[in-house]
mmCIF file of C-alpha atoms in Angstrom:
data_model
loop_
_atom_site.group_PDB
_atom_site.id
_atom_site.type_symbol
_atom_site.label_atom_id
_atom_site.label_comp_id
_atom_site.label_asym_id
_atom_site.label_seq_id
_atom_site.Cartn_x
_atom_site.Cartn_y
_atom_site.Cartn_z
ATOM 1 C CA MET F 1 -9.836 48.054 9.512
ATOM 2 C CA ILE F 2 -12.405 46.020 11.487
ATOM 3 C CA LEU F 3 -13.261 44.051 8.347
ATOM 4 C CA MET F 4 -9.574 43.306 7.713
ATOM 5 C CA ARG F 5 -9.151 42.089 11.295
ATOM 6 C CA LYS F 6 -12.166 39.781 10.908
ATOM 7 C CA LEU F 7 -10.821 38.404 7.639
ATOM 8 C CA LEU F 8 -7.425 37.826 9.234
ATOM 9 C CA LEU F 9 -9.074 36.049 12.172
ATOM 10 C CA VAL F 10 -11.070 33.814 9.821
ATOM 11 C CA CYS F 11 -7.907 32.923 7.896
ATOM 12 C CA LEU F 12 -6.028 32.108 11.079
ATOM 13 C CA LEU F 13 -8.868 29.948 12.363
ATOM 14 C CA SER F 14 -9.077 28.154 9.020
ATOM 15 C CA LEU F 15 -5.360 27.435 9.074
ATOM 16 C CA SER F 16 -5.603 26.294 12.677
ATOM 17 C CA GLY F 17 -8.480 23.963 11.820
ATOM 18 C CA ALA F 18 -6.636 22.550 8.809
ATOM 19 C CA GLN F 19 -3.575 21.881 10.944
ATOM 20 C CA ALA F 20 -5.728 20.175 13.570
ATOM 21 C CA HIS F 21 -7.207 17.871 10.912
ATOM 22 C CA ALA F 22 -3.743 17.117 9.542
ATOM 23 C CA ASP F 23 -2.503 16.319 13.049
ATOM 24 C CA ALA F 24 -5.498 14.037 13.637
ATOM 25 C CA ALA F 25 -4.826 12.211 10.351
ATOM 26 C CA ALA F 26 -1.158 11.766 11.261
ATOM 27 C CA ALA F 27 -2.139 10.447 14.701
ATOM 28 C CA GLN F 28 -4.574 7.950 13.173
ATOM 29 C CA LEU F 29 -1.829 6.727 10.867
ATOM 30 C CA ALA F 30 0.683 6.503 13.707
ATOM 31 C CA ASN F 31 -1.748 4.527 15.882
ATOM 32 C CA PHE F 32 -1.886 1.821 13.244
ATOM 33 C CA PHE F 33 1.786 1.670 12.261
ATOM 34 C CA ASP F 34 3.399 2.144 15.691
ATOM 35 C CA ASP F 35 4.927 -1.149 16.848
ATOM 36 C CA LEU F 36 3.680 -2.891 13.705
ATOM 37 C CA ARG F 37 6.127 -5.693 12.925
ATOM 38 C CA THR F 38 4.080 -8.214 10.959
ATOM 39 C CA LEU F 39 0.668 -8.229 9.343
ATOM 40 C CA SER F 40 -1.525 -10.726 7.504
ATOM 41 C CA ALA F 41 -4.937 -10.402 5.895
ATOM 42 C CA ASP F 42 -7.221 -11.614 3.156
ATOM 43 C CA PHE F 43 -7.656 -9.027 0.431
ATOM 44 C CA SER F 44 -9.776 -8.202 -2.571
ATOM 45 C CA GLN F 45 -8.451 -5.906 -5.270
ATOM 46 C CA GLN F 46 -10.470 -3.876 -7.751
ATOM 47 C CA VAL F 47 -9.188 -1.640 -10.522
ATOM 48 C CA LEU F 48 -11.616 1.163 -11.377
ATOM 49 C CA ASP F 49 -11.392 3.530 -14.333
ATOM 50 C CA GLY F 50 -12.034 7.275 -14.200
ATOM 51 C CA ASN F 51 -15.783 6.626 -14.270
ATOM 52 C CA THR F 52 -15.505 4.217 -11.293
ATOM 53 C CA ARG F 53 -16.265 1.319 -13.636
ATOM 54 C CA GLU F 54 -14.596 -1.944 -12.610
ATOM 55 C CA ILE F 55 -12.111 -3.132 -15.207
ATOM 56 C CA GLN F 56 -10.353 -5.825 -13.176
ATOM 57 C CA SER F 57 -10.810 -7.708 -9.907
ATOM 58 C CA SER F 58 -8.808 -10.292 -7.965
ATOM 59 C CA SER F 59 -8.409 -11.668 -4.452
ATOM 60 C CA GLY F 60 -6.033 -13.590 -2.233
ATOM 61 C CA ARG F 61 -4.013 -13.331 0.971
ATOM 62 C CA MET F 62 -1.054 -11.175 1.948
ATOM 63 C CA TRP F 63 1.675 -11.212 4.595
ATOM 64 C CA ILE F 64 3.973 -8.381 5.702
ATOM 65 C CA MET F 65 7.199 -8.448 7.709
ATOM 66 C CA ARG F 66 8.627 -5.011 8.374
ATOM 67 C CA PRO F 67 10.870 -3.600 7.199
ATOM 68 C CA GLY F 68 10.912 -4.404 3.542
ATOM 69 C CA MET F 69 9.387 -7.876 3.158
ATOM 70 C CA PHE F 70 5.971 -8.903 1.904
ATOM 71 C CA ARG F 71 4.133 -11.627 0.038
ATOM 72 C CA TRP F 72 0.863 -11.313 -1.886
ATOM 73 C CA ASP F 73 -0.698 -14.572 -3.088
ATOM 74 C CA TYR F 74 -3.417 -14.057 -5.689
ATOM 75 C CA SER F 75 -5.784 -17.034 -5.869
ATOM 76 C CA HIS F 76 -8.577 -15.627 -8.054
ATOM 77 C CA PRO F 77 -9.058 -15.340 -10.998
ATOM 78 C CA TYR F 78 -5.434 -16.365 -11.690
ATOM 79 C CA GLN F 79 -2.756 -17.796 -9.445
ATOM 80 C CA GLN F 80 0.048 -15.287 -9.056
ATOM 81 C CA GLN F 81 2.547 -14.527 -6.306
ATOM 82 C CA VAL F 82 4.448 -11.324 -5.551
ATOM 83 C CA PHE F 83 7.361 -11.409 -3.095
ATOM 84 C CA ALA F 84 9.690 -8.790 -1.666
ATOM 85 C CA ASP F 85 12.587 -10.372 0.206
ATOM 86 C CA GLY F 86 14.194 -7.154 1.405
ATOM 87 C CA SER F 87 16.250 -6.490 -1.716
ATOM 88 C CA HIS F 88 14.364 -7.789 -4.764
ATOM 89 C CA LEU F 89 10.806 -7.938 -5.995
ATOM 90 C CA TRP F 90 9.669 -11.238 -7.483
ATOM 91 C CA ALA F 91 6.484 -11.841 -9.458
ATOM 92 C CA PHE F 92 5.479 -15.373 -10.429
ATOM 93 C CA ASP F 93 2.636 -16.169 -12.824
ATOM 94 C CA LYS F 94 1.863 -19.868 -12.374
ATOM 95 C CA ASP F 95 -0.224 -20.183 -15.544
ATOM 96 C CA LEU F 96 2.476 -18.640 -17.723
ATOM 97 C CA GLU F 97 5.296 -20.259 -15.719
ATOM 98 C CA GLN F 98 7.065 -16.917 -15.808
ATOM 99 C CA VAL F 99 9.095 -15.154 -13.123
ATOM 100 C CA THR F 100 9.952 -11.441 -13.174
ATOM 101 C CA VAL F 101 12.665 -10.131 -10.851
ATOM 102 C CA GLN F 102 13.961 -6.592 -10.290
ATOM 103 C CA PRO F 103 15.520 -4.527 -7.494
ATOM 104 C CA ALA F 104 12.781 -3.569 -5.023
ATOM 105 C CA GLY F 105 13.902 0.055 -4.758
ATOM 106 C CA GLU F 106 13.184 0.634 -8.440
ATOM 107 C CA VAL F 107 9.496 -0.282 -8.273
ATOM 108 C CA LEU F 108 8.164 0.129 -4.737
ATOM 109 C CA THR F 109 8.405 3.884 -4.220
ATOM 110 C CA ALA F 110 5.140 5.366 -2.839
ATOM 111 C CA THR F 111 3.156 2.176 -3.473
ATOM 112 C CA PRO F 112 0.716 0.441 -1.080
ATOM 113 C CA ALA F 113 3.203 -2.426 -0.736
ATOM 114 C CA MET F 114 5.988 -0.043 0.271
ATOM 115 C CA LEU F 115 3.635 1.724 2.667
ATOM 116 C CA LEU F 116 2.688 -1.469 4.491
ATOM 117 C CA SER F 117 6.146 -3.043 4.482
ATOM 118 C CA GLY F 118 7.735 0.014 6.095
ATOM 119 C CA GLU F 119 10.654 0.265 3.688
ATOM 120 C CA GLN F 120 10.951 4.017 4.392
ATOM 121 C CA PRO F 121 9.537 6.385 7.060
ATOM 122 C CA LEU F 122 6.136 7.591 5.873
ATOM 123 C CA ASP F 123 6.789 11.276 6.450
ATOM 124 C CA GLU F 124 9.873 11.080 4.215
ATOM 125 C CA VAL F 125 7.863 9.716 1.293
ATOM 126 C CA PHE F 126 4.402 11.258 1.714
ATOM 127 C CA ASN F 127 2.633 14.462 2.650
ATOM 128 C CA ILE F 128 0.005 13.403 5.216
ATOM 129 C CA SER F 129 -3.415 15.046 5.493
ATOM 130 C CA GLU F 130 -7.046 14.265 6.213
ATOM 131 C CA ALA F 131 -8.901 12.824 3.223
ATOM 132 C CA VAL F 132 -12.069 14.500 1.998
ATOM 133 C CA GLY F 133 -14.963 12.708 3.695
ATOM 134 C CA GLN F 134 -12.975 10.334 5.884
ATOM 135 C CA GLY F 135 -9.659 8.567 6.167
ATOM 136 C CA VAL F 136 -6.054 9.641 5.701
ATOM 137 C CA LEU F 137 -4.662 11.022 2.450
ATOM 138 C CA LEU F 138 -1.038 10.358 1.501
ATOM 139 C CA THR F 139 0.440 12.304 -1.404
ATOM 140 C CA PRO F 140 3.915 11.318 -2.668
ATOM 141 C CA LYS F 141 6.529 14.014 -2.207
ATOM 142 C CA ASN F 142 8.323 12.937 -5.388
ATOM 143 C CA ASN F 143 6.876 12.159 -8.796
ATOM 144 C CA ASP F 144 8.962 9.026 -9.389
ATOM 145 C CA SER F 145 5.936 6.735 -9.031
ATOM 146 C CA ASN F 146 2.770 6.157 -11.054
ATOM 147 C CA VAL F 147 0.830 6.444 -7.791
ATOM 148 C CA THR F 148 -0.496 9.988 -7.340
ATOM 149 C CA GLU F 149 -2.241 9.533 -3.979
ATOM 150 C CA LEU F 150 -3.211 6.915 -1.416
ATOM 151 C CA THR F 151 -6.300 7.057 0.790
ATOM 152 C CA LEU F 152 -6.368 4.846 3.877
ATOM 153 C CA LEU F 153 -9.588 3.973 5.701
ATOM 154 C CA PHE F 154 -9.562 2.429 9.173
ATOM 155 C CA ASN F 155 -12.149 0.598 11.258
ATOM 156 C CA ALA F 156 -12.210 -0.922 14.735
ATOM 157 C CA ASP F 157 -10.118 -3.881 13.525
ATOM 158 C CA GLY F 158 -7.434 -1.694 11.970
ATOM 159 C CA LEU F 159 -6.831 -1.058 8.287
ATOM 160 C CA GLU F 160 -9.971 -1.575 6.216
ATOM 161 C CA ARG F 161 -9.067 -0.245 2.768
ATOM 162 C CA ILE F 162 -6.440 1.460 0.628
ATOM 163 C CA ASP F 163 -7.434 3.417 -2.481
ATOM 164 C CA ALA F 164 -4.469 4.007 -4.799
ATOM 165 C CA ALA F 165 -4.997 6.560 -7.571
ATOM 166 C CA ASP F 166 -2.535 6.479 -10.454
ATOM 167 C CA ALA F 167 -1.323 8.797 -13.190
ATOM 168 C CA PHE F 168 -3.478 7.010 -15.789
ATOM 169 C CA GLY F 169 -6.739 8.020 -14.109
ATOM 170 C CA ASN F 170 -7.425 4.619 -12.567
ATOM 171 C CA THR F 171 -7.906 3.734 -8.898
ATOM 172 C CA THR F 172 -6.922 0.398 -7.387
ATOM 173 C CA VAL F 173 -8.947 -0.452 -4.284
ATOM 174 C CA PHE F 174 -7.555 -2.937 -1.762
ATOM 175 C CA THR F 175 -10.102 -4.139 0.819
ATOM 176 C CA PHE F 176 -8.843 -6.171 3.787
ATOM 177 C CA SER F 177 -10.539 -8.749 6.025
ATOM 178 C CA ASN F 178 -9.443 -11.291 8.665
ATOM 179 C CA LEU F 179 -6.602 -8.911 9.472
ATOM 180 C CA GLN F 180 -4.074 -10.108 12.058
ATOM 181 C CA ARG F 181 -1.646 -7.683 13.645
ATOM 182 C CA ASN F 182 1.827 -8.927 14.638
ATOM 183 C CA PRO F 183 1.267 -12.649 14.017
ATOM 184 C CA LEU F 184 4.290 -14.909 14.325
ATOM 185 C CA LEU F 185 5.683 -15.319 10.798
ATOM 186 C CA ASP F 186 8.678 -17.268 9.492
ATOM 187 C CA ARG F 187 11.122 -15.264 7.337
ATOM 188 C CA GLN F 188 11.164 -18.188 4.917
ATOM 189 C CA LEU F 189 7.622 -17.209 3.976
ATOM 190 C CA PHE F 190 9.154 -14.300 2.053
ATOM 191 C CA THR F 191 11.860 -16.279 0.259
ATOM 192 C CA PHE F 192 11.194 -17.113 -3.362
ATOM 193 C CA VAL F 193 13.102 -19.617 -5.504
ATOM 194 C CA PRO F 194 12.133 -19.742 -9.191
ATOM 195 C CA PRO F 195 10.577 -23.127 -10.033
ATOM 196 C CA GLU F 196 12.610 -25.372 -12.283
ATOM 197 C CA GLY F 197 11.774 -24.742 -15.905
ATOM 198 C CA ALA F 198 10.167 -21.334 -15.330
ATOM 199 C CA ASP F 199 11.080 -18.506 -17.705
ATOM 200 C CA VAL F 200 12.934 -15.800 -15.737
ATOM 201 C CA VAL F 201 12.772 -12.177 -16.895
ATOM 202 C CA GLY F 202 15.365 -9.903 -15.268
ATOM 203 C CA ASP F 203 18.712 -10.488 -13.623
ATOM 204 C CA LEU F 204 18.825 -13.021 -10.812
ATOM 205 C CA PRO F 205 20.497 -11.718 -7.620
#
């Protein structure tokens, strides 16, 4: 009986500790996203395979206007732009002169872009817990996305990194620098008009 009571106490303490860590992770997340209206930063992006070997890298600058709008300008190694204007997602490859357009709701579920742009409340889309080691772990509640988990790391300046693991065994790492919180941004920054002569894939709104 004494042994059973000790085991029960250990289990209760373990559950209590796990809940405390989950609460701390949720608080860390809330501290960053509370009152966040706009965001801009330089970024580097790496795609790693299951053996953490780099298979792709790129860099550029991004802008966010919550809810639902963002722009990612890739400047290296290729010039590409990705826009969300609140209803549609646009991708423009300058070298190929090709534009892809599709409804944002079909492609942004549980992605880093959706997370930052605040399209949906986080606790409706993700289970929130403390990541192993450090950071905050977000696990999608539904399996309608290729993203299986997101790990967010913070520093004194705010968001430092997002690691996005996918169903194919790869991890895309976004590292941010020169981050500005709530800068004054023009909504026109998030408006995209296909260039004349560009090949458009998808139905224009």
